[in-house]
Coordinates of C-alpha atoms in Angstrom, one line a residue:
Chain A
M1 CA 103.8 120.3 104.5
I2 CA 102.8 123.6 105.7
S3 CA 105.2 125.6 103.3
L4 CA 105.7 128.7 105.4
F5 CA 108.7 130.0 103.6
A6 CA 107.4 128.8 100.0
I7 CA 106.6 132.6 99.3
G8 CA 108.3 133.3 96.2
E9 CA 107.8 136.3 93.5
A10 CA 106.9 134.2 90.5
G11 CA 104.3 131.6 92.1
P12 CA 104.9 128.7 94.4
I13 CA 107.9 126.4 94.3
V14 CA 107.0 123.3 92.6
H15 CA 109.6 120.1 92.1
V16 CA 108.1 116.8 90.9
A17 CA 111.4 115.2 91.1
P18 CA 113.6 114.9 94.2
H19 CA 117.1 116.8 94.5
T20 CA 120.2 115.2 94.9
L21 CA 122.0 116.0 98.3
F22 CA 125.4 113.9 98.2
T23 CA 126.5 110.9 97.0
I24 CA 127.9 107.7 98.3
G25 CA 130.2 105.7 96.3
G26 CA 128.7 107.2 93.3
W27 CA 125.2 106.3 94.0
P28 CA 123.1 109.7 94.3
I29 CA 121.2 110.2 97.7
T30 CA 118.3 112.2 97.2
N31 CA 116.4 114.1 99.9
S32 CA 113.4 111.8 99.5
V33 CA 115.6 108.6 100.4
F34 CA 117.4 110.6 103.3
Y35 CA 113.9 111.3 104.7
G36 CA 113.1 107.9 104.2
W37 CA 115.9 106.8 106.3
I38 CA 115.0 108.8 109.0
C39 CA 111.3 107.8 108.8
T40 CA 112.1 104.4 108.7
I41 CA 114.4 104.4 111.9
F42 CA 111.6 106.4 113.5
I43 CA 108.8 103.7 112.3
C44 CA 110.9 101.1 113.5
S45 CA 111.8 102.5 116.8
V46 CA 107.9 103.3 117.6
L47 CA 106.6 99.7 116.5
I48 CA 109.4 98.2 118.8
W49 CA 108.5 100.4 121.4
V50 CA 104.7 99.8 121.0
A51 CA 105.2 95.8 120.7
R52 CA 107.2 96.0 124.0
R53 CA 103.8 97.6 125.7
V54 CA 101.0 95.8 124.4
K55 CA 99.4 93.9 127.0
I56 CA 96.3 91.6 127.3
K57 CA 94.8 94.1 129.6
P58 CA 94.2 97.1 127.1
V59 CA 96.6 99.8 127.4
G60 CA 95.1 103.5 126.2
G61 CA 97.0 106.0 124.3
I62 CA 99.2 105.6 121.0
V63 CA 99.2 101.9 121.6
Q64 CA 95.6 101.5 121.3
F65 CA 95.5 103.3 117.9
F66 CA 98.4 100.7 116.9
E67 CA 96.4 97.8 118.0
Y68 CA 93.4 98.9 116.1
G69 CA 95.4 99.3 113.1
V70 CA 96.7 96.0 113.3
E71 CA 93.5 94.4 114.0
F72 CA 92.0 96.2 111.0
V73 CA 94.7 95.0 108.3
S74 CA 94.7 91.5 109.9
N75 CA 90.8 91.2 109.7
L76 CA 91.0 92.9 106.0
V77 CA 93.6 90.3 104.9
E78 CA 91.8 87.1 106.3
S79 CA 88.7 88.2 105.2
A80 CA 89.8 88.4 101.7
F81 CA 91.1 84.8 101.4
D82 CA 88.6 81.8 101.3
D83 CA 90.7 79.9 103.6
K84 CA 91.6 81.8 106.5
R85 CA 94.8 80.1 107.4
K86 CA 96.4 80.7 104.1
G87 CA 95.6 84.2 104.8
R88 CA 97.3 84.6 108.2
K89 CA 100.7 83.8 106.6
Y90 CA 100.5 87.2 104.9
V91 CA 99.2 89.3 107.8
P92 CA 102.8 90.7 109.1
F93 CA 103.9 91.8 105.7
F94 CA 100.7 93.9 104.9
V95 CA 100.5 95.3 108.6
V96 CA 104.1 96.6 108.0
L97 CA 103.2 98.0 104.6
F98 CA 100.1 99.9 105.9
F99 CA 101.8 101.1 108.7
F100 CA 105.3 102.2 106.7
I101 CA 103.2 104.0 104.1
L102 CA 100.5 105.6 106.7
L103 CA 103.1 107.1 109.0
N104 CA 105.4 107.9 105.7
N105 CA 102.6 109.8 104.5
W106 CA 101.9 111.6 107.7
L107 CA 105.5 112.5 108.5
G108 CA 105.8 113.9 105.3
L109 CA 103.3 116.8 106.1
L110 CA 105.5 117.9 109.1
P111 CA 106.3 121.5 108.5
I112 CA 110.1 120.9 108.3
V113 CA 109.4 118.5 105.2
G114 CA 109.6 120.5 101.8
E115 CA 111.0 123.9 100.4
G116 CA 110.9 125.8 103.7
F117 CA 113.9 123.8 105.1
Q118 CA 116.9 124.2 102.9
A119 CA 120.5 123.3 103.0
H120 CA 122.9 124.7 100.3
G121 CA 119.8 125.7 98.2
T122 CA 118.1 122.4 98.0
P123 CA 115.3 121.2 100.2
L124 CA 116.5 118.7 102.9
F125 CA 113.7 116.7 103.4
R126 CA 111.0 115.3 100.9
P127 CA 108.4 112.7 101.7
F128 CA 109.5 109.5 100.9
T129 CA 106.2 108.2 99.5
G130 CA 106.2 111.6 97.4
D131 CA 108.9 110.2 95.3
L132 CA 108.5 107.8 92.1
N133 CA 111.5 105.8 93.1
G134 CA 110.2 105.0 96.4
T135 CA 106.8 104.0 95.7
L136 CA 107.9 102.1 92.6
A137 CA 110.3 100.0 94.8
M138 CA 107.1 99.5 97.2
G139 CA 105.1 98.4 94.1
I140 CA 107.9 96.0 93.0
I141 CA 108.5 94.4 96.1
T142 CA 104.7 93.8 96.8
M143 CA 103.7 92.5 93.3
G144 CA 106.9 90.4 93.8
L145 CA 105.6 88.9 97.0
V146 CA 102.0 88.4 95.0
Y147 CA 103.5 86.7 92.3
S148 CA 105.7 84.2 94.1
A149 CA 103.0 83.6 96.9
S150 CA 100.7 82.8 94.3
I151 CA 103.1 80.7 92.3
K152 CA 103.7 78.7 95.5
E153 CA 100.3 78.6 96.3
S154 CA 99.0 77.4 93.1
G155 CA 101.9 74.8 93.0
G156 CA 103.8 75.6 90.0
F157 CA 104.7 77.9 87.3
L158 CA 102.3 76.5 84.6
K159 CA 99.6 76.2 87.0
Y160 CA 99.8 80.0 87.6
I161 CA 99.7 80.6 84.2
R162 CA 96.7 78.6 83.5
H163 CA 94.6 80.8 85.7
F164 CA 94.7 83.6 83.4
F165 CA 92.9 81.6 80.8
V166 CA 89.3 81.0 81.5
G167 CA 88.7 77.9 79.2
S168 CA 91.1 76.0 77.1
P169 CA 94.2 78.1 75.6
L170 CA 93.5 76.2 72.3
N171 CA 90.9 78.5 71.9
P172 CA 92.1 81.8 70.3
M173 CA 89.5 83.8 72.0
Y174 CA 90.5 82.6 75.2
L175 CA 94.2 82.6 74.4
L176 CA 93.8 86.6 73.3
I177 CA 92.0 87.4 76.6
G178 CA 94.4 85.6 78.6
F179 CA 97.3 87.3 77.1
I180 CA 95.4 90.6 77.7
E181 CA 94.8 89.5 81.6
M182 CA 98.7 89.0 81.8
L183 CA 99.3 92.3 80.3
T184 CA 97.0 94.3 82.9
D185 CA 98.6 92.3 85.3
L186 CA 102.1 93.9 84.8
T187 CA 100.4 97.1 84.8
R188 CA 99.6 96.7 88.5
V189 CA 103.1 97.5 89.6
L190 CA 102.8 101.0 87.9
S191 CA 99.1 101.7 89.0
L192 CA 99.9 101.0 92.4
S193 CA 103.0 103.0 92.5
L194 CA 101.8 106.0 90.5
R195 CA 98.5 106.3 92.7
L196 CA 100.6 106.8 96.0
F197 CA 103.1 108.9 94.4
L198 CA 100.5 111.1 92.3
N199 CA 98.4 111.8 95.6
V200 CA 101.4 112.3 98.1
T201 CA 103.0 114.8 95.5
I202 CA 100.0 116.8 94.4
G203 CA 99.0 117.0 98.1
D204 CA 102.0 118.6 98.7
I205 CA 101.5 120.9 95.5
V206 CA 98.3 121.8 96.6
I207 CA 99.2 122.9 99.9
A208 CA 102.3 125.0 98.6
V209 CA 99.9 126.9 96.1
F210 CA 97.4 127.6 99.2
A211 CA 100.5 128.7 101.2
Y212 CA 101.5 131.0 98.3
L213 CA 98.0 132.4 97.8
G214 CA 97.7 133.0 101.6
H215 CA 101.0 135.2 101.5
I216 CA 101.3 136.2 105.5
A217 CA 98.3 134.2 106.3
A218 CA 99.8 131.2 104.6
P219 CA 99.4 128.9 107.7
I220 CA 95.6 129.7 107.7
T221 CA 95.0 128.7 104.2
A222 CA 97.2 125.8 104.1
L223 CA 95.8 124.1 107.1
P224 CA 92.6 122.6 105.8
F225 CA 94.4 121.2 102.9
T226 CA 97.2 119.7 105.2
L227 CA 94.2 118.1 107.2
L228 CA 92.7 117.0 104.2
E229 CA 96.1 115.3 103.1
F230 CA 96.0 113.4 106.7
G231 CA 92.9 111.8 105.6
V232 CA 94.1 111.1 101.7
G233 CA 97.2 109.6 103.5
A234 CA 95.4 107.3 105.4
L235 CA 93.3 106.5 102.6
Q236 CA 96.0 105.8 100.1
A237 CA 97.9 103.5 102.7
Y238 CA 94.5 101.5 103.1
I239 CA 93.9 101.7 99.3
F240 CA 97.5 100.2 98.5
V241 CA 97.0 97.4 101.2
V242 CA 93.4 96.4 99.8
L243 CA 94.5 96.3 96.3
S244 CA 97.6 94.1 97.1
V245 CA 95.6 91.7 99.1
M246 CA 92.7 91.8 96.4
Y247 CA 95.7 91.0 93.9
L248 CA 96.9 88.1 96.2
A249 CA 93.7 86.8 96.9
M250 CA 92.6 86.6 93.4
A251 CA 95.5 84.7 92.3
V252 CA 95.5 82.4 95.3
N253 CA 91.5 81.8 95.6
A254 CA 91.5 81.0 91.7
H255 CA 93.1 77.4 92.2
K256 CA 90.6 76.3 94.7
E257 CA 88.5 73.3 93.3
D258 CA 84.8 74.4 92.3
H259 CA 82.6 73.1 95.3
D260 CA 79.1 74.3 93.3
L261 CA 76.2 72.4 94.1
T262 CA 75.8 69.9 91.4
E263 CA 72.6 68.3 90.5
E264 CA 73.4 65.1 92.3
L265 CA 74.1 67.3 95.6
V266 CA 70.9 69.1 95.1
Q267 CA 69.0 65.9 94.8
E268 CA 70.8 64.4 97.8
T269 CA 69.6 67.4 100.3
I270 CA 66.3 67.3 98.8
G271 CA 66.1 63.4 99.5
A272 CA 67.8 64.2 103.1
K273 CA 65.0 66.8 103.8
K274 CA 62.3 64.6 102.7
V275 CA 63.5 61.6 104.6
E276 CA 63.5 63.9 107.9
A277 CA 59.9 65.2 107.2
T278 CA 58.7 61.7 107.0
V279 CA 60.8 60.4 110.0
Chain B
M1 CA 97.5 130.2 62.8
V2 CA 101.0 132.0 62.9
V3 CA 99.8 135.0 64.3
L4 CA 97.4 133.4 66.8
A5 CA 100.2 131.2 68.1
D6 CA 102.6 134.4 68.6
A7 CA 100.0 136.6 70.4
V8 CA 98.3 133.9 72.6
N9 CA 100.4 131.9 74.8
T10 CA 98.9 128.5 74.2
A11 CA 100.5 126.5 76.8
I12 CA 98.2 128.4 79.1
I13 CA 95.2 127.5 77.1
G14 CA 96.5 123.9 77.0
K15 CA 96.9 123.8 80.6
G16 CA 93.6 124.9 81.4
L17 CA 92.0 122.4 79.0
M18 CA 94.1 119.6 80.4
I19 CA 93.1 120.5 83.9
G20 CA 89.3 121.2 82.9
L21 CA 88.7 118.2 80.8
G22 CA 90.8 115.9 83.2
F23 CA 88.8 116.7 86.0
I24 CA 85.4 116.1 84.4
G25 CA 85.6 112.5 83.8
P26 CA 86.9 111.5 87.4
T27 CA 84.4 113.9 89.2
I28 CA 81.6 112.2 87.2
G29 CA 83.0 108.9 88.3
M30 CA 83.0 109.7 91.8
G31 CA 79.4 111.1 91.5
I32 CA 78.2 107.7 90.1
V33 CA 80.1 105.5 92.7
G34 CA 78.8 107.7 95.5
G35 CA 75.4 107.9 94.2
N36 CA 75.0 104.2 93.6
F37 CA 76.6 103.6 97.1
L38 CA 73.9 105.6 98.7
S39 CA 71.1 104.1 96.6
A40 CA 72.5 100.7 97.8
V41 CA 72.3 101.7 101.3
G42 CA 68.9 103.3 101.2
R43 CA 67.6 100.0 99.7
N44 CA 69.5 97.8 101.9
P45 CA 70.7 99.5 105.1
E46 CA 73.1 96.5 105.7
A47 CA 75.2 97.5 102.5
S48 CA 76.6 100.5 104.5
K49 CA 79.6 98.0 105.4
F50 CA 81.2 97.9 101.9
I51 CA 81.9 101.9 102.2
G52 CA 85.4 100.5 102.2
Q53 CA 85.0 99.2 98.6
A54 CA 83.5 102.3 97.6
F55 CA 86.8 104.4 98.6
V56 CA 88.7 101.8 96.6
F57 CA 86.9 102.5 93.9
I58 CA 87.3 106.2 94.6
G59 CA 90.9 105.8 94.8
L60 CA 91.1 103.9 91.6
I61 CA 89.3 106.6 89.8
E62 CA 91.1 109.5 91.3
V63 CA 94.4 108.7 90.0
Y64 CA 93.4 109.9 86.2
G65 CA 92.5 113.3 87.5
L66 CA 95.7 113.5 89.2
L67 CA 97.6 112.3 86.1
A68 CA 95.8 115.1 84.2
F69 CA 97.1 117.6 86.9
A70 CA 100.6 116.4 86.8
A71 CA 100.8 116.4 83.3
T72 CA 100.4 120.2 83.2
F73 CA 103.8 120.5 84.8
F74 CA 105.4 119.2 81.8
V75 CA 103.9 121.6 79.2
K76 CA 105.8 124.5 78.9

């Protein structure tokens, strides 16, 4: 967001909360949701356009970028699971999540987004990921998928609850640790959404501050931080996906039976080697 | 103390302390992450494939600095 017009007398204009543009049936529609709709239509149309162009023989240009992203995320998801076939099921969700966050972050850096482009005194557009409600919705949906999938994979609610406890829940120490584990599990929604929201919003604020400091030369002073925000946006999309995959994989992998080498197995292998050596 | 509070805008001192103290911790943490990553790569060059994990930890850390920065907007 190069805030070209954010030059005020008192300082840079900073809004942490989004503005209400209009209401539909009593529901306030804020500028972040409005821009989120536009971005969603854009992202859907771009992804559909790309999906029609993908061929076995590689196509250059923007299609290759999306192909690389899909491959990157699918490798990421599959390598996190012990059983690769289990991981393949969740690849489409995480690919969509990655591209949604990435393109929302990048579209939020356009010059039309922010304080510069106003209608009736309120900014018309605001990045969708720069609104706590939007990122909270993403976090709730992601963690909802993680919880439902891990309950399904572990085969029952009680078995899912069981994996929080390292040993027997009758041991008071393990009981306490298990409850603390559950509480930290619930804070993941908040930490996922707050991380994305704060990174995008504070990136916008930093750009606005440097555009204000630059005064007439605002584009020159704001450009390095806009480029930095491109990297931060990509990094945040990566981190969001990696963390949610990690949470899912931790819950799913925990229910595998341990295949540690017991003493019997070790003895067998040693014995087999001896037999081979003698034969 | 009443005189001091009248003479000095304590909100600005508070904001400065919040930003300064809030940025010390995460920057030290990022230094530790980066330094340990580099020492691991120096010892074992194959460990350079774990740069994604290093960035995940940087992402985990930086949110606390950003929280300190965001909290300054609520000090009046």
